[in-house]
Amino acid sequence: MLDLRLYMLQRISALVMAPLTLGHIAVMIYAVQGGLSAEEILGRTQGSAFWFLFYGSFVLAVSVHAAIGLRVIVHETFGLRGVRLTSVTWGIGLLLLSLGAQALVAVTWPGAV
Amino acid sequence: MDGQKDTLEVSVWRGTSSGGDFERYEVPAEENQTILDVVSWIQHYADATLTYRFACRVGMCGSCAMMVNGRPRWTCRTHVRKVLQGRRVEIAPLRNLPVIKDLAADMDVFFDKWVAAGGAHAPTAGRNDPIPPVDPQDSTRVTASAGIECINCAICYAACDTVTGNADYLGPAALQRAWTLFNDSKHDRRAGILDAVSGSGGCHNCHSMGSCTVFCPNDLDPMSAIAGLKRETSRRFWRKGG
Ligand code: FES
């Protein structure tokens, strides 16, 4: 249930996620050590195009990567295939995308609460 | 224990895909005895209706594979004393395949997938053309040669959990055959192979669990062959953009 296109999409999304995850962890350690408060952190991320792109591409990569991975598990475990398997794949991808987008807006949109 | 030393307790699967059960047989134990000998003894002396498959008895033809104590093995080259659990041994038809009757699995799907993966040889030269030389040291040839001892016993196919979960998956034997032909300079449809293994049941479904390589009775390495196909298809993807 994994053709070349899905396989490559999953690998490329992993390639995108790897440095972003490391960057995210590094920033977290830096912020905690520096004793930054939530307000101070949001003050830097909200309205920043850099952080919007940073976390935006992370959310996008996660949605693609996890949807394809779960598609394989769902197929091999529950035998789902065809239209139902495609809907589950898209459903998972879009759910993660919307959850991630909400967080992205909250952290990087100027003036978001 | 001593009184029972001379017999084996053998459970043999009797039935078809639609149903069946294990039946117990007492089989005389011999000093030197293969699982295939045990099965043959049962058919000769206990129940002539037992169905099973074999031909060469020397590990060449690949027709005698069965599940022995839950593991796929070539029964003509599997010594009883190596697999015996106490006095017991359980013999069943190959996993991941439909059962025709008793120990005879239906190999149709297995060979259909072999063909679907591009496994049929298409010669580059005709009968009257000069024979193109093959350099046995050439690295591509070495890669091709690594898989040519496959006897199509379907042990790797029976061992593969991805086949169990994904009925469309071509499986290790077919993909290794595809990789062998892909590296064979005398094969005429090498580009077609990469297309054949890139579909929804293709090589990209492999989770690299490696049961194929562990169980192959000829010590071949289908898992690495499949990794080779993944590598080549990815390379072509970057070159051609999909
Ligand atoms: S009978 Fe031929 S391989 Fe076992």
mmCIF file of C-alpha atoms and ligand atoms in Angstrom:
data_model
loop_
_atom_site.group_PDB
_atom_site.id
_atom_site.type_symbol
_atom_site.label_atom_id
_atom_site.label_comp_id
_atom_site.label_asym_id
_atom_site.label_seq_id
_atom_site.Cartn_x
_atom_site.Cartn_y
_atom_site.Cartn_z
ATOM 1 C CA MET A 1 0.000 0.000 0.000
ATOM 2 C CA LEU A 2 3.074 2.151 -0.290
ATOM 3 C CA ASP A 3 4.026 3.020 -3.840
ATOM 4 C CA LEU A 4 7.154 4.923 -4.803
ATOM 5 C CA ARG A 5 5.406 8.314 -4.563
ATOM 6 C CA LEU A 6 4.174 7.800 -0.989
ATOM 7 C CA TYR A 7 7.511 6.255 -0.011
ATOM 8 C CA MET A 8 9.417 9.301 -1.272
ATOM 9 C CA LEU A 9 6.944 11.708 0.345
ATOM 10 C CA GLN A 10 7.474 9.974 3.663
ATOM 11 C CA ARG A 11 11.253 10.093 3.343
ATOM 12 C CA ILE A 12 11.331 13.721 2.205
ATOM 13 C CA SER A 13 9.040 14.764 5.090
ATOM 14 C CA ALA A 14 11.362 12.917 7.478
ATOM 15 C CA LEU A 15 14.300 14.807 6.004
ATOM 16 C CA VAL A 16 12.481 18.085 6.658
ATOM 17 C CA MET A 17 11.495 17.103 10.199
ATOM 18 C CA ALA A 18 14.929 15.989 11.385
ATOM 19 C CA PRO A 19 16.702 19.396 11.486
ATOM 20 C CA LEU A 20 13.522 21.180 12.609
ATOM 21 C CA THR A 21 13.149 18.799 15.571
ATOM 22 C CA LEU A 22 16.749 19.421 16.587
ATOM 23 C CA GLY A 23 16.211 23.163 16.195
ATOM 24 C CA HIS A 24 13.053 23.000 18.303
ATOM 25 C CA ILE A 25 14.826 21.106 21.101
ATOM 26 C CA ALA A 26 17.762 23.522 21.012
ATOM 27 C CA VAL A 27 15.425 26.522 21.274
ATOM 28 C CA MET A 28 13.535 24.908 24.163
ATOM 29 C CA ILE A 29 16.738 24.304 26.113
ATOM 30 C CA TYR A 30 17.906 27.841 25.389
ATOM 31 C CA ALA A 31 14.580 29.374 26.448
ATOM 32 C CA VAL A 32 14.357 27.360 29.669
ATOM 33 C CA GLN A 33 17.963 28.012 30.662
ATOM 34 C CA GLY A 34 17.612 31.694 29.966
ATOM 35 C CA GLY A 35 14.531 31.700 32.209
ATOM 36 C CA LEU A 36 12.241 33.200 29.568
ATOM 37 C CA SER A 37 8.579 33.461 30.538
ATOM 38 C CA ALA A 38 5.776 32.409 28.183
ATOM 39 C CA GLU A 39 5.029 36.019 27.467
ATOM 40 C CA GLU A 40 8.612 36.761 26.583
ATOM 41 C CA ILE A 41 8.721 33.741 24.270
ATOM 42 C CA LEU A 42 5.465 34.689 22.536
ATOM 43 C CA GLY A 43 6.729 38.246 22.282
ATOM 44 C CA ARG A 44 9.532 36.937 20.098
ATOM 45 C CA THR A 45 7.656 34.355 18.055
ATOM 46 C CA GLN A 46 4.411 36.218 17.357
ATOM 47 C CA GLY A 47 4.717 38.230 14.193
ATOM 48 C CA SER A 48 7.974 36.570 13.238
ATOM 49 C CA ALA A 49 8.018 35.288 9.664
ATOM 50 C CA PHE A 50 10.983 33.060 10.530
ATOM 51 C CA TRP A 51 9.184 31.184 13.308
ATOM 52 C CA PHE A 52 6.033 30.997 11.210
ATOM 53 C CA LEU A 53 7.971 29.280 8.428
ATOM 54 C CA PHE A 54 9.960 27.159 10.906
ATOM 55 C CA TYR A 55 6.928 25.701 12.686
ATOM 56 C CA GLY A 56 4.736 25.884 9.573
ATOM 57 C CA SER A 57 6.982 23.541 7.628
ATOM 58 C CA PHE A 58 7.265 21.303 10.697
ATOM 59 C CA VAL A 59 3.478 20.981 10.968
ATOM 60 C CA LEU A 60 3.209 20.275 7.258
ATOM 61 C CA ALA A 61 5.949 17.635 7.334
ATOM 62 C CA VAL A 62 4.467 15.930 10.408
ATOM 63 C CA SER A 63 1.004 15.754 8.835
ATOM 64 C CA VAL A 64 2.334 14.139 5.657
ATOM 65 C CA HIS A 65 4.757 11.813 7.443
ATOM 66 C CA ALA A 66 2.374 10.538 10.099
ATOM 67 C CA ALA A 67 -0.539 10.121 7.701
ATOM 68 C CA ILE A 68 1.502 7.852 5.430
ATOM 69 C CA GLY A 69 2.978 5.897 8.340
ATOM 70 C CA LEU A 70 -0.414 5.322 9.942
ATOM 71 C CA ARG A 71 -1.852 4.373 6.544
ATOM 72 C CA VAL A 72 0.564 1.436 6.411
ATOM 73 C CA ILE A 73 -0.252 0.350 9.965
ATOM 74 C CA VAL A 74 -4.005 0.642 9.382
ATOM 75 C CA HIS A 75 -3.748 -1.411 6.194
ATOM 76 C CA GLU A 76 -1.562 -4.138 7.646
ATOM 77 C CA THR A 77 -3.451 -4.369 10.942
ATOM 78 C CA PHE A 78 -7.074 -3.894 9.930
ATOM 79 C CA GLY A 79 -6.940 -4.801 6.235
ATOM 80 C CA LEU A 80 -8.490 -1.497 5.139
ATOM 81 C CA ARG A 81 -7.956 -0.726 1.446
ATOM 82 C CA GLY A 82 -9.207 1.319 -1.526
ATOM 83 C CA VAL A 83 -11.328 4.393 -0.931
ATOM 84 C CA ARG A 84 -11.607 3.706 2.803
ATOM 85 C CA LEU A 85 -7.847 3.547 3.225
ATOM 86 C CA THR A 86 -7.420 6.733 1.172
ATOM 87 C CA SER A 87 -10.033 8.528 3.306
ATOM 88 C CA VAL A 88 -8.320 7.425 6.521
ATOM 89 C CA THR A 89 -4.960 8.655 5.188
ATOM 90 C CA TRP A 90 -6.362 12.044 4.237
ATOM 91 C CA GLY A 91 -8.414 12.251 7.429
ATOM 92 C CA ILE A 92 -5.353 11.729 9.624
ATOM 93 C CA GLY A 93 -3.296 14.177 7.556
ATOM 94 C CA LEU A 94 -5.927 16.908 7.665
ATOM 95 C CA LEU A 95 -6.623 16.398 11.382
ATOM 96 C CA LEU A 96 -2.931 16.789 12.226
ATOM 97 C CA LEU A 97 -2.680 19.738 9.877
ATOM 98 C CA SER A 98 -5.599 21.551 11.512
ATOM 99 C CA LEU A 99 -4.347 20.859 15.059
ATOM 100 C CA GLY A 100 -0.853 21.964 14.068
ATOM 101 C CA ALA A 101 -2.152 25.053 12.282
ATOM 102 C CA GLN A 102 -4.054 26.098 15.415
ATOM 103 C CA ALA A 103 -0.871 25.881 17.479
ATOM 104 C CA LEU A 104 1.085 27.624 14.730
ATOM 105 C CA VAL A 105 -1.339 30.553 14.676
ATOM 106 C CA ALA A 106 -1.306 30.832 18.478
ATOM 107 C CA VAL A 107 2.476 30.955 18.616
ATOM 108 C CA THR A 108 3.453 32.942 15.544
ATOM 109 C CA TRP A 109 0.477 35.091 14.459
ATOM 110 C CA PRO A 110 0.820 38.712 15.462
ATOM 111 C CA GLY A 111 -1.517 39.512 18.327
ATOM 112 C CA ALA A 112 -2.882 35.936 18.752
ATOM 113 C CA VAL A 113 -3.809 34.985 22.313
ATOM 114 C CA MET B 1 11.263 -41.757 28.694
ATOM 115 C CA ASP B 2 13.455 -44.714 27.680
ATOM 116 C CA GLY B 3 10.541 -46.852 26.549
ATOM 117 C CA GLN B 4 9.346 -44.070 24.267
ATOM 118 C CA LYS B 5 12.723 -43.203 22.894
ATOM 119 C CA ASP B 6 12.113 -44.876 19.557
ATOM 120 C CA THR B 7 9.088 -42.955 18.456
ATOM 121 C CA LEU B 8 8.354 -39.382 17.512
ATOM 122 C CA GLU B 9 5.098 -37.634 18.243
ATOM 123 C CA VAL B 10 4.243 -35.889 15.023
ATOM 124 C CA SER B 11 1.356 -33.443 14.570
ATOM 125 C CA VAL B 12 0.469 -32.971 10.930
ATOM 126 C CA TRP B 13 -1.984 -30.465 9.531
ATOM 127 C CA ARG B 14 -4.801 -32.186 7.665
ATOM 128 C CA GLY B 15 -7.287 -30.147 5.704
ATOM 129 C CA THR B 16 -7.642 -27.306 3.223
ATOM 130 C CA SER B 17 -7.856 -23.514 3.348
ATOM 131 C CA SER B 18 -11.482 -23.771 4.399
ATOM 132 C CA GLY B 19 -10.788 -25.884 7.452
ATOM 133 C CA GLY B 20 -8.872 -28.689 9.079
ATOM 134 C CA ASP B 21 -6.948 -29.693 12.162
ATOM 135 C CA PHE B 22 -3.730 -31.255 13.368
ATOM 136 C CA GLU B 23 -3.611 -35.052 13.512
ATOM 137 C CA ARG B 24 -1.174 -36.975 15.696
ATOM 138 C CA TYR B 25 1.008 -39.798 14.408
ATOM 139 C CA GLU B 26 3.591 -42.000 16.133
ATOM 140 C CA VAL B 27 6.550 -42.333 13.801
ATOM 141 C CA PRO B 28 9.608 -44.558 14.409
ATOM 142 C CA ALA B 29 12.650 -42.451 15.255
ATOM 143 C CA GLU B 30 15.808 -43.112 13.244
ATOM 144 C CA GLU B 31 19.376 -42.051 13.806
ATOM 145 C CA ASN B 32 19.395 -40.098 10.565
ATOM 146 C CA GLN B 33 16.030 -38.799 9.510
ATOM 147 C CA THR B 34 14.718 -35.693 7.788
ATOM 148 C CA ILE B 35 11.315 -34.083 8.232
ATOM 149 C CA LEU B 36 10.492 -35.202 4.698
ATOM 150 C CA ASP B 37 11.326 -38.791 5.716
ATOM 151 C CA VAL B 38 8.849 -38.465 8.566
ATOM 152 C CA VAL B 39 6.116 -37.157 6.278
ATOM 153 C CA SER B 40 6.826 -39.912 3.745
ATOM 154 C CA TRP B 41 6.697 -42.560 6.500
ATOM 155 C CA ILE B 42 3.268 -41.325 7.543
ATOM 156 C CA GLN B 43 2.007 -41.483 3.986
ATOM 157 C CA HIS B 44 3.491 -44.937 3.362
ATOM 158 C CA TYR B 45 2.577 -46.635 6.628
ATOM 159 C CA ALA B 46 -0.074 -44.638 8.473
ATOM 160 C CA ASP B 47 -2.323 -42.763 6.075
ATOM 161 C CA ALA B 48 -1.962 -42.999 2.290
ATOM 162 C CA THR B 49 -4.284 -40.025 1.791
ATOM 163 C CA LEU B 50 -1.777 -37.549 3.233
ATOM 164 C CA THR B 51 -0.928 -34.979 0.559
ATOM 165 C CA TYR B 52 2.456 -33.292 0.351
ATOM 166 C CA ARG B 53 4.945 -32.181 -2.273
ATOM 167 C CA PHE B 54 8.565 -33.009 -2.995
ATOM 168 C CA ALA B 55 10.762 -33.925 -5.952
ATOM 169 C CA CYS B 56 14.546 -33.885 -5.656
ATOM 170 C CA ARG B 57 15.114 -34.704 -1.956
ATOM 171 C CA VAL B 58 18.465 -32.901 -2.091
ATOM 172 C CA GLY B 59 17.609 -29.214 -1.715
ATOM 173 C CA MET B 60 17.549 -28.344 -5.398
ATOM 174 C CA CYS B 61 13.942 -28.146 -6.544
ATOM 175 C CA GLY B 62 12.381 -26.064 -3.771
ATOM 176 C CA SER B 63 9.123 -28.004 -3.643
ATOM 177 C CA CYS B 64 9.245 -29.533 -0.157
ATOM 178 C CA ALA B 65 9.022 -26.432 2.056
ATOM 179 C CA MET B 66 6.654 -26.634 5.036
ATOM 180 C CA MET B 67 6.216 -25.074 8.468
ATOM 181 C CA VAL B 68 8.114 -27.130 11.025
ATOM 182 C CA ASN B 69 7.363 -26.191 14.628
ATOM 183 C CA GLY B 70 6.075 -22.884 13.306
ATOM 184 C CA ARG B 71 9.112 -22.055 11.179
ATOM 185 C CA PRO B 72 9.413 -22.381 7.410
ATOM 186 C CA ARG B 73 11.998 -24.975 6.377
ATOM 187 C CA TRP B 74 13.070 -27.117 3.425
ATOM 188 C CA THR B 75 11.993 -30.443 4.821
ATOM 189 C CA CYS B 76 14.275 -32.655 2.710
ATOM 190 C CA ARG B 77 17.328 -31.014 4.293
ATOM 191 C CA THR B 78 15.995 -30.506 7.793
ATOM 192 C CA HIS B 79 17.190 -33.147 10.233
ATOM 193 C CA VAL B 80 14.610 -34.181 12.763
ATOM 194 C CA ARG B 81 17.006 -34.081 15.677
ATOM 195 C CA LYS B 82 17.777 -30.420 14.982
ATOM 196 C CA VAL B 83 14.160 -29.310 15.324
ATOM 197 C CA LEU B 84 12.734 -31.828 17.752
ATOM 198 C CA GLN B 85 11.062 -30.387 20.865
ATOM 199 C CA GLY B 86 11.270 -33.276 23.326
ATOM 200 C CA ARG B 87 9.775 -36.015 21.185
ATOM 201 C CA ARG B 88 7.411 -33.709 19.400
ATOM 202 C CA VAL B 89 7.377 -32.040 16.033
ATOM 203 C CA GLU B 90 4.601 -30.120 14.333
ATOM 204 C CA ILE B 91 4.362 -30.012 10.542
ATOM 205 C CA ALA B 92 2.051 -27.624 8.675
ATOM 206 C CA PRO B 93 1.704 -26.202 5.178
ATOM 207 C CA LEU B 94 3.638 -23.040 4.284
ATOM 208 C CA ARG B 95 2.330 -19.851 5.852
ATOM 209 C CA ASN B 96 0.967 -16.937 3.787
ATOM 210 C CA LEU B 97 -0.323 -19.208 1.011
ATOM 211 C CA PRO B 98 -3.683 -20.925 0.437
ATOM 212 C CA VAL B 99 -3.684 -24.648 1.144
ATOM 213 C CA ILE B 100 -4.686 -27.094 -1.575
ATOM 214 C CA LYS B 101 -4.727 -30.052 0.794
ATOM 215 C CA ASP B 102 -2.816 -31.072 3.912
ATOM 216 C CA LEU B 103 0.826 -30.016 3.454
ATOM 217 C CA ALA B 104 0.547 -28.882 -0.167
ATOM 218 C CA ALA B 105 0.309 -25.095 -0.377
ATOM 219 C CA ASP B 106 -1.063 -23.416 -3.474
ATOM 220 C CA MET B 107 1.946 -21.714 -5.091
ATOM 221 C CA ASP B 108 -0.005 -19.834 -7.798
ATOM 222 C CA VAL B 109 0.030 -16.445 -6.028
ATOM 223 C CA PHE B 110 3.724 -16.825 -5.299
ATOM 224 C CA PHE B 111 4.660 -17.337 -8.950
ATOM 225 C CA ASP B 112 2.118 -14.796 -10.238
ATOM 226 C CA LYS B 113 3.877 -12.194 -8.108
ATOM 227 C CA TRP B 114 7.228 -13.371 -9.388
ATOM 228 C CA VAL B 115 6.034 -12.555 -12.925
ATOM 229 C CA ALA B 116 4.357 -9.297 -11.795
ATOM 230 C CA ALA B 117 7.698 -8.090 -10.395
ATOM 231 C CA GLY B 118 9.202 -8.413 -13.883
ATOM 232 C CA GLY B 119 10.842 -11.753 -13.118
ATOM 233 C CA ALA B 120 10.456 -13.353 -16.549
ATOM 234 C CA HIS B 121 13.747 -13.249 -18.420
ATOM 235 C CA ALA B 122 13.837 -11.275 -21.681
ATOM 236 C CA PRO B 123 17.084 -12.015 -23.542
ATOM 237 C CA THR B 124 19.089 -9.201 -25.137
ATOM 238 C CA ALA B 125 20.329 -11.486 -27.891
ATOM 239 C CA GLY B 126 18.776 -14.154 -30.083
ATOM 240 C CA ARG B 127 19.748 -17.746 -30.690
ATOM 241 C CA ASN B 128 21.919 -16.851 -33.684
ATOM 242 C CA ASP B 129 23.682 -13.851 -32.185
ATOM 243 C CA PRO B 130 27.174 -14.207 -30.755
ATOM 244 C CA ILE B 131 27.222 -14.844 -27.013
ATOM 245 C CA PRO B 132 28.068 -11.576 -25.210
ATOM 246 C CA PRO B 133 30.905 -12.118 -22.748
ATOM 247 C CA VAL B 134 30.133 -11.887 -19.021
ATOM 248 C CA ASP B 135 32.880 -10.850 -16.645
ATOM 249 C CA PRO B 136 32.278 -12.716 -13.381
ATOM 250 C CA GLN B 137 34.315 -10.104 -11.441
ATOM 251 C CA ASP B 138 32.259 -7.162 -12.682
ATOM 252 C CA SER B 139 30.518 -5.583 -9.664
ATOM 253 C CA THR B 140 27.076 -5.524 -11.291
ATOM 254 C CA ARG B 141 27.494 -9.170 -12.215
ATOM 255 C CA VAL B 142 28.538 -9.988 -8.656
ATOM 256 C CA THR B 143 25.300 -8.365 -7.441
ATOM 257 C CA ALA B 144 23.278 -10.374 -9.958
ATOM 258 C CA SER B 145 25.065 -13.597 -9.048
ATOM 259 C CA ALA B 146 24.265 -13.110 -5.356
ATOM 260 C CA GLY B 147 20.647 -14.072 -5.958
ATOM 261 C CA ILE B 148 20.797 -16.702 -8.678
ATOM 262 C CA GLU B 149 20.812 -19.690 -6.341
ATOM 263 C CA CYS B 150 17.177 -19.053 -5.402
ATOM 264 C CA ILE B 151 15.229 -22.313 -5.681
ATOM 265 C CA ASN B 152 11.794 -20.666 -5.322
ATOM 266 C CA CYS B 153 10.899 -22.690 -2.269
ATOM 267 C CA ALA B 154 8.780 -19.777 -0.922
ATOM 268 C CA ILE B 155 10.331 -20.083 2.536
ATOM 269 C CA CYS B 156 11.110 -16.340 2.557
ATOM 270 C CA TYR B 157 7.555 -15.626 1.445
ATOM 271 C CA ALA B 158 6.184 -17.739 4.292
ATOM 272 C CA ALA B 159 8.537 -16.076 6.783
ATOM 273 C CA CYS B 160 7.608 -12.504 5.825
ATOM 274 C CA ASP B 161 5.244 -10.688 8.210
ATOM 275 C CA THR B 162 4.692 -7.931 5.666
ATOM 276 C CA VAL B 163 3.211 -10.499 3.279
ATOM 277 C CA THR B 164 0.921 -11.633 6.114
ATOM 278 C CA GLY B 165 -0.347 -8.087 6.688
ATOM 279 C CA ASN B 166 -0.406 -6.946 3.075
ATOM 280 C CA ALA B 167 -1.726 -9.501 0.597
ATOM 281 C CA ASP B 168 -0.695 -7.364 -2.399
ATOM 282 C CA TYR B 169 2.955 -7.182 -1.395
ATOM 283 C CA LEU B 170 5.106 -8.929 -4.000
ATOM 284 C CA GLY B 171 7.280 -10.521 -1.338
ATOM 285 C CA PRO B 172 11.005 -11.218 -0.946
ATOM 286 C CA ALA B 173 11.487 -13.953 -3.558
ATOM 287 C CA ALA B 174 9.879 -12.031 -6.412
ATOM 288 C CA LEU B 175 11.709 -8.837 -5.479
ATOM 289 C CA GLN B 176 15.045 -10.572 -5.194
ATOM 290 C CA ARG B 177 14.476 -12.097 -8.627
ATOM 291 C CA ALA B 178 13.686 -8.592 -9.939
ATOM 292 C CA TRP B 179 16.918 -7.230 -8.416
ATOM 293 C CA THR B 180 18.908 -10.094 -9.938
ATOM 294 C CA LEU B 181 17.526 -9.426 -13.419
ATOM 295 C CA PHE B 182 17.988 -5.680 -12.965
ATOM 296 C CA ASN B 183 21.709 -6.317 -12.545
ATOM 297 C CA ASP B 184 21.933 -8.887 -15.324
ATOM 298 C CA SER B 185 23.421 -7.368 -18.480
ATOM 299 C CA LYS B 186 21.742 -10.120 -20.513
ATOM 300 C CA HIS B 187 18.279 -9.000 -19.439
ATOM 301 C CA ASP B 188 16.513 -6.742 -21.909
ATOM 302 C CA ARG B 189 13.793 -5.167 -19.743
ATOM 303 C CA ARG B 190 15.815 -3.689 -16.916
ATOM 304 C CA ALA B 191 14.070 -0.301 -16.846
ATOM 305 C CA GLY B 192 10.692 -2.037 -16.806
ATOM 306 C CA ILE B 193 11.682 -3.780 -13.577
ATOM 307 C CA LEU B 194 11.863 -0.498 -11.656
ATOM 308 C CA ASP B 195 8.301 0.285 -12.795
ATOM 309 C CA ALA B 196 7.131 -3.203 -11.882
ATOM 310 C CA VAL B 197 8.429 -2.929 -8.307
ATOM 311 C CA SER B 198 7.213 0.651 -7.670
ATOM 312 C CA GLY B 199 3.462 0.008 -7.500
ATOM 313 C CA SER B 200 1.288 -0.250 -4.388
ATOM 314 C CA GLY B 201 2.456 -3.828 -3.702
ATOM 315 C CA GLY B 202 6.078 -3.099 -4.559
ATOM 316 C CA CYS B 203 9.434 -3.077 -2.808
ATOM 317 C CA HIS B 204 8.644 0.089 -0.825
ATOM 318 C CA ASN B 205 6.332 -1.890 1.442
ATOM 319 C CA CYS B 206 9.257 -3.829 2.902
ATOM 320 C CA HIS B 207 9.901 -2.980 6.575
ATOM 321 C CA SER B 208 13.389 -4.541 6.494
ATOM 322 C CA MET B 209 12.476 -7.018 9.227
ATOM 323 C CA GLY B 210 14.825 -9.519 7.652
ATOM 324 C CA SER B 211 12.988 -12.810 8.238
ATOM 325 C CA CYS B 212 13.559 -13.611 4.554
ATOM 326 C CA THR B 213 17.314 -13.430 4.975
ATOM 327 C CA VAL B 214 17.255 -15.310 8.285
ATOM 328 C CA PHE B 215 15.213 -18.235 6.952
ATOM 329 C CA CYS B 216 16.550 -18.574 3.394
ATOM 330 C CA PRO B 217 17.895 -22.152 3.295
ATOM 331 C CA ASN B 218 20.447 -21.187 0.647
ATOM 332 C CA ASP B 219 21.822 -18.301 2.705
ATOM 333 C CA LEU B 220 20.684 -15.699 0.201
ATOM 334 C CA ASP B 221 19.902 -12.139 1.253
ATOM 335 C CA PRO B 222 16.575 -10.958 -0.186
ATOM 336 C CA MET B 223 16.383 -8.083 2.314
ATOM 337 C CA SER B 224 19.484 -6.459 0.830
ATOM 338 C CA ALA B 225 18.194 -7.117 -2.681
ATOM 339 C CA ILE B 226 15.004 -5.231 -1.786
ATOM 340 C CA ALA B 227 17.103 -2.420 -0.293
ATOM 341 C CA GLY B 228 18.904 -2.289 -3.666
ATOM 342 C CA LEU B 229 15.578 -1.875 -5.470
ATOM 343 C CA LYS B 230 14.538 0.899 -3.072
ATOM 344 C CA ARG B 231 17.834 2.654 -3.716
ATOM 345 C CA GLU B 232 17.593 2.405 -7.497
ATOM 346 C CA THR B 233 13.942 3.490 -7.647
ATOM 347 C CA SER B 234 14.706 6.480 -5.374
ATOM 348 C CA ARG B 235 17.671 7.406 -7.528
ATOM 349 C CA ARG B 236 15.517 7.330 -10.628
ATOM 350 C CA PHE B 237 12.850 9.375 -8.817
ATOM 351 C CA TRP B 238 15.349 12.203 -8.212
ATOM 352 C CA ARG B 239 16.672 11.982 -11.748
ATOM 353 C CA LYS B 240 13.310 11.935 -13.468
ATOM 354 C CA GLY B 241 11.203 13.672 -10.837
ATOM 355 C CA GLY B 242 8.894 10.719 -10.232
HETATM 356 S S1 FES C 1 12.586 -31.990 -2.294
HETATM 357 FE FE1 FES C 1 13.636 -30.652 -3.631
HETATM 358 S S2 FES C 1 14.287 -29.082 -2.278
HETATM 359 FE FE2 FES C 1 13.415 -30.519 -0.930
#
